[in-house]
Coordinates of C-alpha atoms (C1' of nucleotides) in Angstrom, one line a residue:
Chain A
M1 CA 0.0 0.0 0.0
A2 CA 1.2 3.4 -0.8
L3 CA -0.3 6.9 -0.7
K4 CA -1.2 8.4 -4.0
I5 CA -2.1 12.1 -4.5
Y6 CA -3.6 13.8 -7.5
N7 CA -1.2 16.6 -8.4
T8 CA -2.6 19.5 -10.2
L9 CA 0.8 20.4 -11.5
T10 CA 1.1 17.1 -13.5
R11 CA -2.6 16.3 -13.7
T12 CA -1.9 12.8 -12.6
K13 CA -2.1 10.7 -9.5
E14 CA 1.4 10.4 -8.2
L15 CA 3.0 8.3 -5.5
F16 CA 3.6 10.5 -2.5
V17 CA 7.2 10.8 -1.5
P18 CA 7.8 13.2 1.3
I19 CA 10.8 15.5 1.3
E20 CA 11.8 14.5 4.7
E21 CA 11.0 10.9 5.7
G22 CA 8.1 10.5 8.0
K23 CA 7.1 14.2 7.7
V24 CA 4.5 16.0 5.7
K25 CA 4.7 19.8 5.3
M26 CA 1.3 21.1 4.3
Y27 CA -0.1 24.6 3.6
V28 CA -3.8 25.3 3.1
C29 CA -5.0 28.6 1.8
G30 CA -7.1 30.1 4.6
P31 CA -9.8 32.8 4.9
T32 CA -9.8 36.4 4.0
V33 CA -11.3 37.8 7.1
Y34 CA -13.7 40.4 5.8
N35 CA -16.9 38.4 6.4
F36 CA -18.3 35.1 7.7
F37 CA -17.1 32.3 5.5
H38 CA -19.7 30.5 3.5
I39 CA -20.5 26.8 3.5
G40 CA -18.5 26.4 0.2
N41 CA -15.4 27.8 1.9
A42 CA -15.8 25.2 4.5
R43 CA -15.1 22.4 2.1
P44 CA -11.3 22.8 1.9
F45 CA -11.1 23.5 5.6
I46 CA -12.9 20.2 6.3
V47 CA -11.4 17.9 3.7
F48 CA -7.8 18.9 4.2
D49 CA -8.2 18.7 7.9
A50 CA -9.5 15.2 7.4
F51 CA -6.6 14.4 5.2
R52 CA -4.2 15.6 7.8
H53 CA -5.8 13.3 10.4
F54 CA -5.4 10.4 8.0
L55 CA -1.7 11.2 7.3
Q56 CA -1.1 11.3 11.0
Y57 CA -2.8 8.0 11.4
I58 CA -0.6 6.3 8.8
G59 CA 2.4 7.5 10.6
Y60 CA 3.4 10.9 9.3
Q61 CA 4.3 13.8 11.4
V62 CA 2.3 16.6 9.8
I63 CA 3.2 20.3 10.0
Y64 CA 0.0 22.1 9.0
V65 CA -0.1 25.8 8.2
Q66 CA -3.1 27.9 7.3
N67 CA -2.8 31.6 6.6
I68 CA -5.2 34.3 7.7
T69 CA -5.4 37.1 5.1
D70 CA -6.0 40.3 7.0
I71 CA -4.7 42.7 4.5
E72 CA -6.9 42.9 1.4
D73 CA -9.1 45.3 -0.6
K74 CA -12.3 43.6 0.6
I75 CA -11.3 44.2 4.2
I76 CA -10.9 47.8 3.5
K77 CA -14.2 47.9 1.8
S78 CA -15.9 46.1 4.6
A79 CA -14.4 48.4 7.1
N80 CA -15.7 51.4 5.3
E81 CA -19.2 49.9 5.1
E82 CA -19.3 49.0 8.8
N83 CA -17.5 52.3 9.6
V84 CA -14.8 50.8 11.7
S85 CA -11.0 50.2 11.2
T86 CA -9.7 47.4 9.1
A87 CA -8.0 46.0 12.1
E88 CA -11.3 45.7 13.9
I89 CA -12.9 44.0 10.9
A90 CA -10.1 41.5 10.6
S91 CA -10.1 40.8 14.3
K92 CA -13.9 40.3 14.4
Y93 CA -14.0 37.9 11.5
T94 CA -10.8 36.0 12.6
K95 CA -12.5 35.3 15.9
A96 CA -15.6 34.2 14.0
F97 CA -13.5 32.0 11.8
F98 CA -12.0 30.1 14.7
K99 CA -15.3 29.7 16.4
D100 CA -16.9 28.2 13.3
I101 CA -14.1 25.8 12.4
E102 CA -14.2 24.5 15.9
K103 CA -17.8 23.6 15.5
L104 CA -16.9 21.8 12.3
G105 CA -14.6 19.6 14.4
I106 CA -11.5 21.0 12.7
K107 CA -8.3 20.6 14.7
K108 CA -6.2 23.7 15.0
A109 CA -3.4 24.1 12.5
D110 CA 0.1 24.2 13.9
Y111 CA 0.5 27.8 12.7
Y112 CA -2.0 30.5 11.6
P113 CA 0.2 33.2 10.2
K114 CA -1.3 36.6 9.5
A115 CA -0.3 38.6 6.5
S116 CA 0.0 41.7 8.5
A117 CA 2.8 40.1 10.6
F118 CA 4.9 39.3 7.5
V119 CA 4.9 42.6 5.6
K120 CA 8.7 43.1 6.3
E121 CA 9.4 39.7 4.8
M122 CA 7.2 40.4 1.8
I123 CA 9.1 43.6 1.1
E124 CA 12.3 41.6 1.2
L125 CA 10.9 39.2 -1.3
I126 CA 9.8 42.0 -3.6
K127 CA 13.2 43.5 -3.4
V128 CA 14.8 40.3 -4.5
L129 CA 12.4 40.0 -7.4
I130 CA 13.2 43.6 -8.5
E131 CA 17.0 42.9 -8.2
K132 CA 16.7 39.8 -10.3
D133 CA 14.7 41.9 -12.9
Y134 CA 11.5 39.9 -12.5
A135 CA 9.6 42.8 -11.2
Y136 CA 9.5 46.6 -11.8
E137 CA 8.3 49.7 -10.1
S138 CA 5.8 52.1 -11.7
D139 CA 4.7 55.2 -9.8
G140 CA 4.8 53.5 -6.3
D141 CA 3.3 50.2 -7.5
V142 CA 5.4 47.2 -8.1
F143 CA 4.5 44.6 -10.7
M144 CA 5.6 41.1 -11.5
S145 CA 6.6 40.8 -15.1
V146 CA 4.9 37.6 -16.3
E147 CA 6.9 37.4 -19.5
K148 CA 10.2 37.1 -17.6
V149 CA 9.0 34.0 -15.7
A150 CA 9.9 30.8 -17.3
N151 CA 7.0 28.4 -17.7
Y152 CA 4.4 30.9 -16.5
G153 CA 1.1 29.0 -16.6
K154 CA 2.5 25.6 -15.9
L155 CA 0.1 25.0 -13.0
S156 CA -3.1 26.2 -14.6
G157 CA -2.2 25.1 -18.1
K158 CA -2.7 28.6 -19.5
L159 CA -0.7 30.2 -22.2
I160 CA 0.0 33.8 -21.8
D161 CA -0.9 34.8 -25.3
K162 CA -4.1 32.8 -25.2
L163 CA -5.6 34.6 -22.2
Q164 CA -8.4 36.9 -22.9
V165 CA -7.0 40.0 -21.3
G166 CA -9.4 42.7 -20.6
A167 CA -12.4 40.6 -21.3
R168 CA -13.8 41.1 -17.9
V169 CA -11.5 43.5 -16.2
E170 CA -10.1 46.8 -17.2
E171 CA -6.6 47.0 -18.3
N172 CA -4.2 48.8 -16.2
Q173 CA -2.0 51.3 -18.1
A174 CA 0.8 51.1 -15.6
K175 CA 1.5 47.5 -16.4
R176 CA 3.9 46.6 -19.2
N177 CA 2.0 43.5 -19.9
P178 CA -1.7 43.4 -18.9
L179 CA -1.1 40.1 -17.2
D180 CA 1.5 41.4 -14.9
F181 CA 0.3 41.2 -11.3
V182 CA 0.7 43.6 -8.5
L183 CA 3.3 42.9 -5.8
W184 CA 3.0 46.2 -4.0
K185 CA 0.1 48.5 -4.1
K186 CA 0.3 52.2 -3.4
A187 CA -2.2 53.3 -0.8
K188 CA -5.0 55.7 -1.7
P189 CA -5.9 58.4 0.8
N190 CA -7.4 56.9 4.0
E191 CA -6.2 53.4 3.3
P192 CA -4.0 51.6 5.7
F193 CA -0.4 51.4 4.7
W194 CA 3.1 50.2 5.5
E195 CA 6.4 52.0 4.7
S196 CA 8.3 50.5 1.8
P197 CA 11.1 51.6 -0.6
W198 CA 8.5 52.3 -3.3
S199 CA 5.6 53.9 -1.6
K200 CA 3.4 53.8 1.5
G201 CA 1.2 50.9 0.6
R202 CA 0.4 47.3 1.0
P203 CA 1.5 44.0 -0.4
G204 CA -0.4 42.2 -3.2
W205 CA -2.4 39.2 -2.4
H206 CA -0.2 36.4 -3.7
T207 CA 3.0 37.4 -1.9
E208 CA 1.9 36.5 1.6
C209 CA 1.4 32.8 0.9
V210 CA 4.8 32.6 -0.7
V211 CA 6.5 34.2 2.3
M212 CA 4.6 32.6 5.0
S213 CA 4.5 29.0 3.6
Q214 CA 8.3 29.0 3.1
H215 CA 8.9 30.6 6.5
Y216 CA 7.3 27.7 8.3
L217 CA 7.8 24.9 5.9
G218 CA 11.0 25.6 3.9
T219 CA 11.7 25.4 0.2
P220 CA 10.4 23.3 -1.3
F221 CA 7.6 21.9 0.9
D222 CA 5.3 18.9 0.3
I223 CA 1.7 19.9 -0.2
H224 CA -0.1 23.1 -1.0
C225 CA -3.9 23.0 -0.9
G226 CA -6.8 25.2 -1.7
G227 CA -9.9 25.5 -3.8
I228 CA -9.8 24.9 -7.5
D229 CA -10.5 28.6 -8.1
L230 CA -7.1 29.4 -6.6
I231 CA -5.2 27.6 -9.3
F232 CA -5.3 30.7 -11.5
P233 CA -4.2 33.3 -10.8
H234 CA -3.4 32.8 -7.1
H235 CA -1.3 29.7 -7.1
E236 CA 0.2 30.3 -10.5
N237 CA 1.4 33.7 -9.3
E238 CA 2.7 32.2 -6.1
I239 CA 4.9 29.8 -8.1
A240 CA 6.1 32.6 -10.3
Q241 CA 7.3 34.6 -7.4
A242 CA 8.6 31.9 -5.2
E243 CA 10.5 30.1 -7.9
S244 CA 11.8 33.2 -9.5
A245 CA 13.2 34.5 -6.3
S246 CA 14.6 31.3 -4.9
G247 CA 15.6 29.5 -8.1
K248 CA 14.2 26.4 -6.4
K249 CA 11.1 24.4 -6.8
F250 CA 8.3 25.8 -4.6
V251 CA 5.9 23.0 -3.9
N252 CA 5.9 19.3 -4.8
Y253 CA 2.2 18.4 -4.7
W254 CA -0.6 20.8 -5.4
M255 CA -4.0 19.7 -4.3
H256 CA -7.3 21.4 -5.2
N257 CA -10.8 20.7 -4.1
E258 CA -13.8 21.2 -6.4
Y259 CA -16.6 23.6 -5.7
L260 CA -19.7 23.4 -3.6
N261 CA -22.5 24.3 -6.0
I262 CA -26.0 25.4 -5.4
K263 CA -28.6 24.5 -8.0
G264 CA -25.8 23.5 -10.3
E265 CA -24.0 26.8 -10.0
K266 CA -20.9 27.6 -8.1
M267 CA -21.7 29.1 -4.7
S268 CA -19.9 32.3 -4.3
K269 CA -20.1 35.6 -2.5
S270 CA -20.1 37.6 -5.7
L271 CA -23.0 35.6 -7.1
G272 CA -24.8 36.1 -3.8
N273 CA -26.1 32.5 -3.8
F274 CA -24.4 31.5 -0.6
F275 CA -25.2 30.4 3.0
T276 CA -22.7 31.2 5.7
T277 CA -21.4 28.3 7.6
R278 CA -22.8 30.0 10.6
E279 CA -26.3 29.8 9.3
I280 CA -26.0 26.1 8.4
L281 CA -24.5 25.3 11.8
K282 CA -27.7 26.6 13.3
K283 CA -29.6 23.8 11.5
Y284 CA -27.0 21.0 11.4
D285 CA -24.3 19.8 13.6
G286 CA -20.8 20.4 12.4
E287 CA -20.3 16.7 12.2
V288 CA -23.2 16.4 9.8
I289 CA -21.5 19.0 7.6
R290 CA -18.3 17.0 7.8
M291 CA -20.2 13.9 6.8
F292 CA -21.8 15.7 3.9
F293 CA -18.4 16.7 2.5
L294 CA -16.6 13.5 3.1
S295 CA -19.3 11.4 1.5
K296 CA -18.0 12.6 -1.8
H297 CA -14.6 12.7 -3.4
Y298 CA -13.0 16.1 -2.8
R299 CA -12.3 16.6 -6.5
S300 CA -15.9 16.3 -7.6
P301 CA -18.3 19.2 -7.5
I302 CA -21.1 18.8 -5.0
D303 CA -24.5 20.3 -5.0
F304 CA -25.7 21.8 -1.7
S305 CA -29.3 21.2 -0.8
E306 CA -31.4 20.6 2.3
Q307 CA -32.2 17.1 1.1
L308 CA -28.6 16.1 0.8
M309 CA -27.8 17.6 4.3
I310 CA -30.7 15.5 5.7
E311 CA -29.3 12.4 4.0
A312 CA -25.9 13.1 5.5
Q313 CA -27.5 13.5 8.9
K314 CA -29.4 10.2 8.6
G315 CA -26.4 8.4 7.4
L316 CA -24.4 9.6 10.4
E317 CA -27.2 8.8 12.7
N318 CA -27.1 5.3 11.3
L319 CA -23.5 4.9 12.3
Y320 CA -24.0 6.3 15.8
N321 CA -26.9 3.9 16.2
S322 CA -24.7 1.0 15.7
L323 CA -22.3 2.3 18.4
R324 CA -25.2 2.8 20.7
L325 CA -26.7 -0.6 20.0
A326 CA -23.4 -2.2 20.8
D327 CA -23.2 -0.3 24.1
F328 CA -20.0 1.2 22.9
S329 CA -18.1 3.6 25.1
P330 CA -14.7 5.0 24.2
K331 CA -13.7 4.8 27.8
S332 CA -14.4 1.3 28.7
E333 CA -11.7 -1.3 28.6
F334 CA -11.6 -4.4 26.4
N335 CA -9.2 -7.1 25.4
E336 CA -7.4 -6.8 22.1
T337 CA -7.7 -10.5 21.3
E338 CA -6.2 -12.1 18.3
Q339 CA -9.6 -12.3 16.8
F340 CA -10.1 -8.6 17.3
K341 CA -6.7 -7.7 15.7
E342 CA -7.6 -9.9 12.7
A343 CA -11.0 -8.3 12.2
F344 CA -9.6 -4.8 12.8
S345 CA -6.9 -5.2 10.3
K346 CA -9.3 -6.5 7.7
Y347 CA -11.5 -3.5 7.9
E348 CA -8.6 -1.1 8.5
Q349 CA -6.8 -2.3 5.4
K350 CA -9.9 -1.7 3.3
F351 CA -10.4 1.7 4.8
I352 CA -6.8 2.8 4.5
S353 CA -6.4 1.7 0.9
A354 CA -9.5 3.7 0.0
L355 CA -8.0 6.8 1.7
E356 CA -4.6 6.1 0.2
D357 CA -6.0 6.4 -3.2
D358 CA -6.1 10.1 -3.4
F359 CA -8.1 10.4 -0.2
N360 CA -11.2 8.6 -1.4
T361 CA -13.3 9.3 1.7
A362 CA -16.5 8.3 0.0
S363 CA -15.2 4.8 -0.4
G364 CA -13.8 4.8 3.1
I365 CA -17.2 5.8 4.5
A366 CA -18.7 2.8 2.8
V367 CA -16.4 0.6 4.9
L368 CA -17.9 2.3 8.0
F369 CA -21.4 1.4 6.8
E370 CA -20.3 -2.1 6.2
I371 CA -19.2 -2.5 9.8
S372 CA -22.4 -0.8 11.0
R373 CA -24.5 -3.2 9.0
E374 CA -22.6 -6.2 10.4
I375 CA -23.2 -5.0 14.0
K376 CA -26.9 -4.6 13.4
K377 CA -27.2 -7.9 11.7
R378 CA -25.5 -9.8 14.5
L379 CA -27.7 -8.1 17.1
S380 CA -30.9 -8.8 15.3
K381 CA -30.3 -12.4 14.2
N382 CA -29.7 -13.5 17.7
K383 CA -32.7 -12.7 19.8
K384 CA -30.9 -14.0 22.8
I385 CA -27.4 -12.8 22.6
T386 CA -24.7 -14.7 24.4
K387 CA -22.0 -12.9 26.3
Q388 CA -19.4 -13.9 23.6
E389 CA -21.6 -12.6 20.8
K390 CA -22.1 -9.4 22.6
Q391 CA -18.4 -9.1 23.0
D392 CA -17.8 -9.7 19.3
V393 CA -20.3 -6.9 18.5
Y394 CA -18.5 -4.7 20.9
L395 CA -15.3 -5.2 19.2
L396 CA -16.8 -4.4 15.8
A397 CA -18.0 -1.2 17.4
V398 CA -14.5 -0.4 18.5
I399 CA -13.3 -0.9 15.0
L400 CA -16.1 1.3 13.6
Y401 CA -15.2 4.0 16.1
R402 CA -11.5 4.0 15.5
L403 CA -11.8 4.1 11.7
G404 CA -14.4 6.9 11.9
K405 CA -12.1 8.9 14.2
I406 CA -9.5 8.9 11.5
I407 CA -11.5 11.3 9.4
G408 CA -12.8 13.2 12.3
L409 CA -16.1 11.6 13.0
F410 CA -17.7 10.3 16.3
N411 CA -16.9 13.3 18.4
K412 CA -20.4 13.5 19.8
E413 CA -20.0 11.1 22.6
E414 CA -23.3 11.9 24.1
K415 CA -24.8 10.2 21.1
F416 CA -23.7 6.8 22.3
Q417 CA -22.5 7.4 25.8
K418 CA -25.4 7.8 28.2
N419 CA -23.8 8.6 31.5
I420 CA -22.5 12.0 30.7
D421 CA -24.4 13.7 33.4
R422 CA -25.9 11.8 36.3
N423 CA -28.2 14.5 37.3
F424 CA -29.6 14.9 33.8
E425 CA -30.2 11.2 33.5
D426 CA -31.9 10.9 36.8
I427 CA -34.4 13.6 35.9
L428 CA -35.0 12.1 32.6
G429 CA -35.5 8.8 34.2
L430 CA -38.1 10.3 36.5
L431 CA -40.0 11.8 33.5
I432 CA -40.0 8.5 31.7
K433 CA -41.3 6.7 34.8
I434 CA -44.2 9.2 35.2
R435 CA -45.0 8.9 31.5
E436 CA -45.0 5.1 31.9
E437 CA -47.6 5.4 34.6
L438 CA -49.7 7.8 32.5
R439 CA -49.6 5.3 29.7
Q440 CA -50.8 2.5 32.0
R441 CA -53.7 4.8 32.9
Q442 CA -54.1 5.4 29.2
D443 CA -53.8 9.1 29.7
W444 CA -52.3 9.5 26.3
E445 CA -52.7 13.2 26.1
L446 CA -50.4 13.8 29.1
A447 CA -48.0 11.1 28.1
D448 CA -47.6 12.6 24.7
K449 CA -47.1 16.0 26.2
I450 CA -44.0 14.6 27.9
R451 CA -42.7 12.9 24.8
I452 CA -43.3 15.9 22.5
G453 CA -41.9 18.3 25.1
L454 CA -38.7 16.3 25.3
K455 CA -38.5 16.1 21.6
K456 CA -38.4 19.8 21.5
L457 CA -35.4 19.7 23.8
G458 CA -33.7 17.3 21.5
I459 CA -34.4 14.1 23.3
I460 CA -36.3 11.3 21.6
L461 CA -38.1 8.6 23.5
I462 CA -38.2 5.2 22.1
D463 CA -40.8 2.8 23.5
K464 CA -39.7 -0.8 23.5
K465 CA -41.1 -4.0 24.9
D466 CA -39.2 -3.9 28.1
G467 CA -39.1 -0.2 28.7
T468 CA -38.5 3.2 27.2
E469 CA -35.1 4.3 25.9
W470 CA -33.9 7.7 24.9
E471 CA -31.6 9.3 22.5
V472 CA -30.1 12.7 21.9
V473 CA -30.7 14.2 18.4
L474 CA -27.9 15.8 16.6
Chain B
rG1 C1' -11.7 32.3 -28.5
rG2 C1' -8.1 29.3 -25.2
rC3 C1' -7.9 25.7 -21.3
rG4 C1' -10.2 22.1 -18.0
rA5 C1' -13.8 19.0 -15.3
rC6 C1' -17.9 16.0 -15.2
rA7 C1' -22.2 12.6 -17.2
rU8 C1' -23.4 5.3 -13.0
rA9 C1' -30.6 3.3 -10.2
rG10 C1' -36.1 8.1 -7.9
rC11 C1' -31.9 11.1 -5.4
rC12 C1' -26.7 11.2 -3.6
rA13 C1' -22.3 8.4 -4.6
rA14 C1' -17.8 4.6 -5.1
rG15 C1' -15.8 1.9 -8.9
rU16 C1' -10.2 3.2 -14.6
rG17 C1' -10.3 -3.9 -18.5
rG18 C1' -13.3 -9.4 -16.2
rU19 C1' -20.1 -9.0 -16.2
rA20 C1' -22.2 -2.8 -11.0
rA21 C1' -19.6 -0.7 -3.2
rG22 C1' -22.3 2.3 0.0
rG23 C1' -26.0 5.9 1.7
rC24 C1' -31.0 8.3 1.4
rA25 C1' -35.8 7.5 -0.4
rG26 C1' -39.4 3.5 -1.9
rA27 C1' -41.8 -1.6 -1.1
rG28 C1' -42.9 -5.8 2.2
rG29 C1' -42.4 -7.5 7.3
rC30 C1' -41.3 -7.1 12.9
rC31 C1' -42.2 -3.8 17.0
rU32 C1' -46.2 -0.3 18.7
rG33 C1' -52.1 2.8 22.3
rC34 C1' -50.7 6.3 18.6
rA35 C1' -46.4 8.3 16.8
rA36 C1' -41.5 8.6 16.2
rA37 C1' -37.3 5.9 16.1
rG38 C1' -35.2 1.1 15.5
rC39 C1' -34.5 -3.8 13.2
rC40 C1' -35.0 -7.5 9.1
rU41 C1' -35.8 -8.5 3.8
rU42 C1' -35.9 -6.2 -0.9
rU43 C1' -34.7 -2.5 -4.9
rA44 C1' -29.4 -1.3 -12.0
rU45 C1' -30.1 -7.2 -17.3
rA46 C1' -27.0 -2.1 -22.5
rC47 C1' -23.2 2.8 -16.3
rC48 C1' -25.4 10.1 -21.8
rU49 C1' -25.2 8.7 -27.5
rC50 C1' -22.7 6.5 -31.7
rA51 C1' -18.5 4.2 -33.6
rG52 C1' -13.8 1.6 -32.6
rU53 C1' -9.8 -1.4 -29.8
rU54 C1' -10.3 -6.2 -27.0
rC55 C1' -11.7 -13.0 -25.8
rG56 C1' -14.0 -9.3 -22.6
rA57 C1' -15.3 -2.0 -21.4
rA58 C1' -19.0 1.8 -16.9
rU59 C1' -13.7 1.5 -17.2
rC60 C1' -9.2 2.5 -23.1
rU61 C1' -9.6 5.5 -28.2
rG62 C1' -12.4 8.8 -31.6
rA63 C1' -16.7 11.7 -32.7
rG64 C1' -21.1 13.8 -30.7
rU65 C1' -24.7 15.7 -27.0
rG66 C1' -25.4 17.9 -22.3
rU67 C1' -23.9 20.3 -17.6
rC68 C1' -20.4 23.1 -15.0
rG69 C1' -15.9 25.7 -14.2
rC70 C1' -11.2 28.8 -15.1
rC71 C1' -9.1 32.9 -18.2
rU72 C1' -11.5 39.4 -12.6
rC73 C1' -11.7 39.0 -6.5
rC74 C1' -13.3 34.1 -5.1
rA75 C1' -12.3 27.9 -1.3

RNA sequence: GGCGACAUAGCCAAGUGGUAAGGCAGAGGCCUGCAAAGCCUUUAUACCUCAGUUCGAAUCUGAGUGUCGCCUCCA
């Protein structure tokens, strides 16, 4: 078994060979903090987080870096609209970002560099590019000269002379070639600025990722990730700067996730057809959102809809049910028998080889359902379950749990672990007892009042032959 | 105009040469005061079309149709 990654640069699946044995250095393009991020933006955050978990599981030490873009035109615009400083906008939405990704079950990156903290380094990089004649100054602005860059377009497959310049954006007269992109931007009145040899201004967008990724990960580093829309111009321009300045290869593997669509169209802020992750989190648990994204391959476009979210939710419930039916608890002890090890390795192998094939999470999740089905089957076929059978089922649940954990599922322990809060359970038990009495008296109205009332609180009562059980809704 | 992606059951979705994983929905059954939930069983005979390569193709090649994306900021 070996890990294969689809590399945008070569447009093929390649065997993954790390630069340093046992280590993966990974950079994921993060948010521009001018607004709440939308549910489509959540896709890379979630999938690449899951991939990181997986890489760690198969034994890599992963250094994971995600930038926070806190210098940018849209932040300035947003600040003007809300009539506060750009720093306040950035700080507000950075906090919101961290809050939201936590709810999505995303583990913190090792580093979250902010663009504003690296302006000095960016200026140094721009100086080098000017010295080497890759960049030029024009009235306080600095531009990267695309024609000077060998192989410009190698990532996106675009040829300079075939691009439709000016088709959708006005040409800038200060540029020598209309495709040249800005490295340093002179500040207009009332815009925030930094001192530089060229003007009071701010760095262009692409430069920060070049500087910050290399700062933490070195040159070259292993994996650079982001949404497919970043291929051009963002990542193309990163390569141009980084490789021109250093003379070395910038990144070995480029990974890009496809879009989240809505009604067949790309979800985007400019089209206005988006939901913020925040809104969606009000309706669905972060883990449901994770399930939704991981149920598909990251390089396929997905359509977002209420129906599909509900499907993801039901599927996840299904898995949790199996854990609950098996009386699984992550804390209880069990014996790792030979039989367990054998069964574990059978499913684990299947799961891992799915993930190793360019992170095929959809196929991996199918393995989880396979185990889930096996658990339920065993429990139902045997009306009277022996102690041994019960143990076997428990071991299957352990396997299910461990594999799910690899991609960041099963963090809602209250879903299968019932003794979280003694007090809570006692009170609930009392209510159930009262309802039982009411049912015996056939006072259905009052009995239903309890059931419906609890449902509103997120607790579902399940009446069975030998008593009433309960369950917490996601 | 240039470049690229995708097209598998009602819906979602794996599967890159040997006769179709999985989920949701549906149907039948069990359970049940009702309901909800749960469980069991079941659900693709041409994988967009046509042509080709092959003993054999959803899987490779060519042509076509359709959908979407990039070439502006965008995950």
